[in-house]
PDB file of C-alpha atoms in Angstrom:
ATOM      1  CA  UNK A1158     -76.875  85.285 -73.443  1.00 71.00           C
ATOM      2  CA  UNK A1159     -73.945  84.390 -75.668  1.00 77.00           C
ATOM      3  CA  UNK A1160     -74.494  84.282 -79.423  1.00 80.00           C
ATOM      4  CA  UNK A1161     -73.870  81.054 -81.407  1.00 76.00           C
ATOM      5  CA  UNK A1162     -71.102  82.798 -83.356  1.00 78.00           C
ATOM      6  CA  UNK A1163     -69.205  83.798 -80.219  1.00 84.00           C
ATOM      7  CA  UNK A1164     -69.726  80.370 -78.660  1.00 87.00           C
ATOM      8  CA  UNK A1165     -68.404  78.817 -81.867  1.00 82.00           C
ATOM      9  CA  UNK A1166     -65.242  80.931 -81.710  1.00 83.00           C
ATOM     10  CA  UNK A1167     -64.633  79.904 -78.091  1.00 89.00           C
ATOM     11  CA  UNK A1168     -65.216  76.189 -78.682  1.00 89.00           C
ATOM     12  CA  UNK A1169     -63.175  76.239 -81.878  1.00 86.00           C
ATOM     13  CA  UNK A1170     -60.226  77.781 -80.056  1.00 89.00           C
ATOM     14  CA  UNK A1171     -60.505  75.109 -77.362  1.00 93.00           C
ATOM     15  CA  UNK A1172     -60.495  72.371 -80.004  1.00 91.00           C
ATOM     16  CA  UNK A1173     -57.622  73.851 -82.013  1.00 90.00           C
ATOM     17  CA  UNK A1174     -55.538  74.539 -78.918  1.00 93.00           C
ATOM     18  CA  UNK A1175     -56.084  71.088 -77.449  1.00 95.00           C
ATOM     19  CA  UNK A1176     -55.371  69.295 -80.722  1.00 94.00           C
ATOM     20  CA  UNK A1177     -52.262  71.424 -81.335  1.00 94.00           C
ATOM     21  CA  UNK A1178     -50.817  70.492 -77.951  1.00 96.00           C
ATOM     22  CA  UNK A1179     -51.754  66.853 -78.601  1.00 96.00           C
ATOM     23  CA  UNK A1180     -49.955  66.943 -81.961  1.00 95.00           C
ATOM     24  CA  UNK A1181     -46.796  68.365 -80.448  1.00 96.00           C
ATOM     25  CA  UNK A1182     -46.953  65.837 -77.613  1.00 95.00           C
ATOM     26  CA  UNK A1183     -47.527  62.880 -79.959  1.00 94.00           C
ATOM     27  CA  UNK A1184     -44.560  63.989 -82.067  1.00 94.00           C
ATOM     28  CA  UNK A1185     -42.281  64.320 -79.033  1.00 94.00           C
ATOM     29  CA  UNK A1186     -43.549  61.011 -77.625  1.00 92.00           C
ATOM     30  CA  UNK A1187     -42.752  59.219 -80.894  1.00 92.00           C
ATOM     31  CA  UNK A1188     -39.297  60.807 -81.019  1.00 93.00           C
ATOM     32  CA  UNK A1189     -38.635  59.825 -77.408  1.00 92.00           C
ATOM     33  CA  UNK A1190     -39.728  56.205 -77.905  1.00 88.00           C
ATOM     34  CA  UNK A1191     -37.651  55.916 -81.076  1.00 89.00           C
ATOM     35  CA  UNK A1192     -34.609  57.125 -79.154  1.00 85.00           C
ATOM     36  CA  UNK A1193     -34.163  60.289 -81.204  1.00 89.00           C
ATOM     37  CA  UNK A1194     -34.797  62.381 -78.094  1.00 85.00           C
ATOM     38  CA  UNK A1195     -32.542  61.001 -75.388  1.00 84.00           C
ATOM     39  CA  UNK A1196     -34.927  61.719 -72.507  1.00 82.00           C
ATOM     40  CA  UNK A1197     -36.668  58.440 -71.574  1.00 79.00           C
ATOM     41  CA  UNK A1198     -38.392  60.073 -68.586  1.00 84.00           C
ATOM     42  CA  UNK A1199     -40.239  62.369 -70.981  1.00 86.00           C
ATOM     43  CA  UNK A1200     -42.012  59.472 -72.684  1.00 86.00           C
ATOM     44  CA  UNK A1201     -44.589  59.020 -69.918  1.00 89.00           C
ATOM     45  CA  UNK A1202     -45.147  62.754 -69.585  1.00 92.00           C
ATOM     46  CA  UNK A1203     -45.735  63.250 -73.328  1.00 92.00           C
ATOM     47  CA  UNK A1204     -47.956  60.162 -73.428  1.00 93.00           C
ATOM     48  CA  UNK A1205     -50.217  61.578 -70.707  1.00 94.00           C
ATOM     49  CA  UNK A1206     -50.295  65.068 -72.187  1.00 95.00           C
ATOM     50  CA  UNK A1207     -51.005  63.798 -75.703  1.00 94.00           C
ATOM     51  CA  UNK A1208     -53.915  61.625 -74.657  1.00 94.00           C
ATOM     52  CA  UNK A1209     -55.382  64.084 -72.154  1.00 96.00           C
ATOM     53  CA  UNK A1210     -55.378  66.977 -74.621  1.00 96.00           C
ATOM     54  CA  UNK A1211     -56.706  64.691 -77.351  1.00 94.00           C
ATOM     55  CA  UNK A1212     -59.584  63.680 -75.045  1.00 95.00           C
ATOM     56  CA  UNK A1213     -60.225  67.319 -74.122  1.00 96.00           C
ATOM     57  CA  UNK A1214     -60.286  68.352 -77.773  1.00 93.00           C
ATOM     58  CA  UNK A1215     -62.549  65.417 -78.559  1.00 91.00           C
ATOM     59  CA  UNK A1216     -64.969  66.481 -75.805  1.00 93.00           C
ATOM     60  CA  UNK A1217     -65.064  70.053 -77.145  1.00 91.00           C
ATOM     61  CA  UNK A1218     -65.526  69.021 -80.798  1.00 88.00           C
ATOM     62  CA  UNK A1219     -69.305  68.384 -80.729  1.00 87.00           C
ATOM     63  CA  UNK A1220     -69.859  71.825 -79.212  1.00 89.00           C
ATOM     64  CA  UNK A1221     -67.763  73.414 -81.961  1.00 85.00           C
ATOM     65  CA  UNK A1222     -69.649  71.501 -84.671  1.00 81.00           C
ATOM     66  CA  UNK A1223     -73.128  72.259 -83.307  1.00 83.00           C
ATOM     67  CA  UNK A1224     -72.391  75.920 -82.610  1.00 83.00           C
ATOM     68  CA  UNK A1225     -70.837  76.231 -86.083  1.00 77.00           C
ATOM     69  CA  UNK A1226     -73.945  74.807 -87.719  1.00 75.00           C
ATOM     70  CA  UNK A1227     -76.229  77.122 -85.749  1.00 77.00           C
ATOM     71  CA  UNK A1228     -74.111  80.205 -86.466  1.00 74.00           C
ATOM     72  CA  UNK A1229     -73.616  79.533 -90.195  1.00 69.00           C
ATOM     73  CA  UNK A1230     -75.509  81.869 -92.496  1.00 68.00           C
ATOM     74  CA  UNK A1231     -78.295  80.266 -94.499  1.00 65.00           C
ATOM     75  CA  UNK A1232     -79.772  76.847 -93.995  1.00 61.00           C
ATOM     76  CA  UNK A1233     -76.729  75.045 -92.596  1.00 55.00           C
ATOM     77  CA  UNK A1234     -74.562  73.013 -94.969  1.00 60.00           C
ATOM     78  CA  UNK A1235     -75.189  75.158 -98.043  1.00 68.00           C
ATOM     79  CA  UNK A1236     -71.524  75.824 -98.794  1.00 72.00           C
ATOM     80  CA  UNK A1237     -68.912  73.345-100.041  1.00 76.00           C
ATOM     81  CA  UNK A1238     -66.517  74.701 -97.423  1.00 74.00           C
ATOM     82  CA  UNK A1239     -68.979  73.866 -94.637  1.00 75.00           C
ATOM     83  CA  UNK A1240     -69.463  70.352 -96.021  1.00 77.00           C
ATOM     84  CA  UNK A1241     -65.690  69.870 -96.105  1.00 78.00           C
ATOM     85  CA  UNK A1242     -65.458  71.179 -92.538  1.00 79.00           C
ATOM     86  CA  UNK A1243     -68.028  68.607 -91.461  1.00 80.00           C
ATOM     87  CA  UNK A1244     -66.184  65.777 -93.254  1.00 80.00           C
ATOM     88  CA  UNK A1245     -62.805  66.815 -91.848  1.00 82.00           C
ATOM     89  CA  UNK A1246     -64.054  67.271 -88.288  1.00 83.00           C
ATOM     90  CA  UNK A1247     -65.827  63.900 -88.313  1.00 83.00           C
ATOM     91  CA  UNK A1248     -62.672  62.268 -89.702  1.00 83.00           C
ATOM     92  CA  UNK A1249     -60.585  63.874 -86.972  1.00 86.00           C
ATOM     93  CA  UNK A1250     -63.171  62.833 -84.398  1.00 87.00           C
ATOM     94  CA  UNK A1251     -62.942  59.216 -85.605  1.00 85.00           C
ATOM     95  CA  UNK A1252     -59.140  59.159 -85.573  1.00 86.00           C
ATOM     96  CA  UNK A1253     -59.061  60.692 -82.078  1.00 90.00           C
ATOM     97  CA  UNK A1254     -61.657  58.279 -80.733  1.00 88.00           C
ATOM     98  CA  UNK A1255     -59.798  55.295 -82.210  1.00 86.00           C
ATOM     99  CA  UNK A1256     -56.520  56.520 -80.775  1.00 88.00           C
ATOM    100  CA  UNK A1257     -57.982  57.030 -77.299  1.00 90.00           C
ATOM    101  CA  UNK A1258     -59.796  53.692 -77.311  1.00 87.00           C
ATOM    102  CA  UNK A1259     -56.665  51.806 -78.363  1.00 85.00           C
ATOM    103  CA  UNK A1260     -54.658  53.540 -75.618  1.00 88.00           C
ATOM    104  CA  UNK A1261     -57.364  52.709 -73.082  1.00 87.00           C
ATOM    105  CA  UNK A1262     -57.668  49.070 -74.163  1.00 83.00           C
ATOM    106  CA  UNK A1263     -53.962  48.329 -74.696  1.00 82.00           C
ATOM    107  CA  UNK A1264     -52.361  50.665 -72.162  1.00 84.00           C
ATOM    108  CA  UNK A1265     -48.635  51.275 -72.547  1.00 85.00           C
ATOM    109  CA  UNK A1266     -48.416  48.388 -75.038  1.00 86.00           C
ATOM    110  CA  UNK A1267     -49.201  50.910 -77.805  1.00 84.00           C
ATOM    111  CA  UNK A1268     -45.617  52.148 -77.363  1.00 85.00           C
ATOM    112  CA  UNK A1269     -44.011  48.690 -76.977  1.00 85.00           C
ATOM    113  CA  UNK A1270     -42.872  48.102 -80.573  1.00 85.00           C
ATOM    114  CA  UNK A1271     -41.803  50.361 -83.395  1.00 86.00           C
ATOM    115  CA  UNK A1272     -44.734  49.250 -85.543  1.00 85.00           C
ATOM    116  CA  UNK A1273     -47.373  49.868 -82.875  1.00 84.00           C
ATOM    117  CA  UNK A1274     -45.917  53.190 -81.753  1.00 85.00           C
ATOM    118  CA  UNK A1275     -45.787  54.460 -85.333  1.00 87.00           C
ATOM    119  CA  UNK A1276     -49.360  53.290 -85.951  1.00 85.00           C
ATOM    120  CA  UNK A1277     -50.676  54.760 -82.715  1.00 86.00           C
ATOM    121  CA  UNK A1278     -48.738  58.001 -83.079  1.00 89.00           C
ATOM    122  CA  UNK A1279     -49.838  58.329 -86.706  1.00 88.00           C
ATOM    123  CA  UNK A1280     -53.498  57.951 -85.771  1.00 87.00           C
ATOM    124  CA  UNK A1281     -53.097  60.665 -83.148  1.00 91.00           C
ATOM    125  CA  UNK A1282     -51.341  62.920 -85.644  1.00 92.00           C
ATOM    126  CA  UNK A1283     -54.011  62.182 -88.286  1.00 90.00           C
ATOM    127  CA  UNK A1284     -56.651  63.376 -85.806  1.00 90.00           C
ATOM    128  CA  UNK A1285     -54.657  66.535 -85.220  1.00 92.00           C
ATOM    129  CA  UNK A1286     -54.128  67.142 -88.934  1.00 89.00           C
ATOM    130  CA  UNK A1287     -57.828  66.698 -89.700  1.00 86.00           C
ATOM    131  CA  UNK A1288     -58.829  69.168 -87.001  1.00 89.00           C
ATOM    132  CA  UNK A1289     -56.258  71.736 -88.077  1.00 87.00           C
ATOM    133  CA  UNK A1290     -57.477  71.429 -91.678  1.00 85.00           C
ATOM    134  CA  UNK A1291     -61.016  71.941 -90.358  1.00 83.00           C
ATOM    135  CA  UNK A1292     -59.895  75.128 -88.630  1.00 82.00           C
ATOM    136  CA  UNK A1293     -58.159  76.291 -91.799  1.00 81.00           C
ATOM    137  CA  UNK A1294     -61.347  75.712 -93.799  1.00 79.00           C
ATOM    138  CA  UNK A1295     -63.239  77.700 -91.165  1.00 75.00           C
ATOM    139  CA  UNK A1296     -60.854  80.596 -91.588  1.00 72.00           C
ATOM    140  CA  UNK A1297     -61.362  80.449 -95.330  1.00 73.00           C
ATOM    141  CA  UNK A1298     -65.147  80.440 -94.858  1.00 74.00           C
ATOM    142  CA  UNK A1299     -65.315  83.218 -92.237  1.00 71.00           C
ATOM    143  CA  UNK A1300     -62.512  85.554 -93.311  1.00 73.00           C
ATOM    144  CA  UNK A1301     -61.602  84.441 -96.817  1.00 71.00           C
ATOM    145  CA  UNK A1302     -58.093  83.505 -95.680  1.00 73.00           C
ATOM    146  CA  UNK A1303     -56.330  80.930 -93.567  1.00 74.00           C
ATOM    147  CA  UNK A1304     -52.889  79.997 -92.376  1.00 72.00           C
ATOM    148  CA  UNK A1305     -52.684  77.251 -95.005  1.00 73.00           C
ATOM    149  CA  UNK A1306     -53.530  79.437 -98.035  1.00 72.00           C
ATOM    150  CA  UNK A1307     -50.013  78.925 -99.397  1.00 72.00           C
ATOM    151  CA  UNK A1308     -50.971  75.290-100.172  1.00 72.00           C
ATOM    152  CA  UNK A1309     -54.054  76.262-102.236  1.00 70.00           C
ATOM    153  CA  UNK A1310     -56.214  73.546-100.696  1.00 70.00           C
ATOM    154  CA  UNK A1311     -59.436  72.789-102.609  1.00 68.00           C
ATOM    155  CA  UNK A1312     -61.973  73.716 -99.913  1.00 68.00           C
ATOM    156  CA  UNK A1313     -64.542  74.636-102.578  1.00 70.00           C
ATOM    157  CA  UNK A1314     -64.672  71.077-103.962  1.00 69.00           C
ATOM    158  CA  UNK A1315     -66.656  68.422-102.131  1.00 67.00           C
ATOM    159  CA  UNK A1316     -65.824  64.771-102.639  1.00 63.00           C
ATOM    160  CA  UNK A1317     -69.112  62.868-102.584  1.00 60.00           C
ATOM    161  CA  UNK A1318     -69.387  59.132-103.033  1.00 59.00           C
ATOM    162  CA  UNK A1319     -72.276  57.312-104.663  1.00 61.00           C
ATOM    163  CA  UNK A1320     -74.585  55.525-102.232  1.00 70.00           C
ATOM    164  CA  UNK A1321     -73.272  52.070-103.216  1.00 74.00           C
ATOM    165  CA  UNK A1322     -69.644  53.009-102.475  1.00 68.00           C
ATOM    166  CA  UNK A1323     -70.707  54.622 -99.182  1.00 69.00           C
ATOM    167  CA  UNK A1324     -72.622  51.467 -98.218  1.00 75.00           C
ATOM    168  CA  UNK A1325     -69.617  49.267 -99.069  1.00 77.00           C
ATOM    169  CA  UNK A1326     -67.355  51.531 -97.007  1.00 68.00           C
ATOM    170  CA  UNK A1327     -69.770  51.411 -94.076  1.00 72.00           C
ATOM    171  CA  UNK A1328     -69.961  47.612 -94.297  1.00 79.00           C
ATOM    172  CA  UNK A1329     -66.151  47.297 -94.432  1.00 72.00           C
ATOM    173  CA  UNK A1330     -65.745  49.630 -91.469  1.00 68.00           C
ATOM    174  CA  UNK A1331     -68.317  47.745 -89.390  1.00 74.00           C
ATOM    175  CA  UNK A1332     -66.732  44.401 -90.318  1.00 74.00           C
ATOM    176  CA  UNK A1333     -63.251  45.617 -89.344  1.00 69.00           C
ATOM    177  CA  UNK A1334     -64.633  46.946 -86.060  1.00 70.00           C
ATOM    178  CA  UNK A1335     -66.294  43.605 -85.220  1.00 74.00           C
ATOM    179  CA  UNK A1336     -63.218  41.579 -86.206  1.00 70.00           C
ATOM    180  CA  UNK A1337     -60.870  43.778 -84.187  1.00 68.00           C
ATOM    181  CA  UNK A1338     -63.195  43.632 -81.188  1.00 71.00           C
ATOM    182  CA  UNK A1339     -63.281  39.806 -81.395  1.00 72.00           C
ATOM    183  CA  UNK A1340     -59.507  39.681 -81.701  1.00 69.00           C
ATOM    184  CA  UNK A1341     -59.064  41.903 -78.648  1.00 68.00           C
ATOM    185  CA  UNK A1342     -61.648  39.938 -76.646  1.00 68.00           C
ATOM    186  CA  UNK A1343     -61.126  36.250 -77.431  1.00 63.00           C
ATOM    187  CA  UNK A1344     -63.872  34.142 -75.928  1.00 59.00           C
ATOM    188  CA  UNK A1345     -62.664  32.181 -72.990  1.00 48.00           C
ATOM    189  CA  UNK A1346     -63.902  28.644 -73.150  1.00 50.00           C
ATOM    190  CA  UNK A1347     -63.034  25.884 -70.731  1.00 49.00           C
ATOM    191  CA  UNK A1348     -61.679  22.756 -72.437  1.00 49.00           C
TER     192      UNK A1348
END
């Protein structure tokens, strides 16, 4: 039987590796579509790699979160670093899910204009950045050091919102989701 700590290391490496490849692919895809890289045939390849690895990392994320919670010393989220890891991983999960859903719903149209390609690419890169920050916080928690120590990130401080602000944020998010869904799926009525 594999221990939760070992399983967490394996799943974390899958997540970090997949999101790293996705980040590189999103960057190269953006550069190709903007014409900075003069290889138009690469655009489709980087698009497929970016979204596949993003989906793979997204699929592995719940396993990394659950195994991390079960392998953490104490009663779970008793450390500010662990709370920040949870916030960052859920943020990355949301960005990745939004990016994949928009690619699925809109197809290649996400790359059709400069505005949409920058928005889509930025959401993919935001997912990658959130997950890499999560991994950095994990290194700080487990070993007391991480690759990003030179930036002196405040992993020990947790940003908590009052319930009212959280409720307003939830309401705004749900409203934006409903409005965007209606805009993407206009009702077809016969006149």
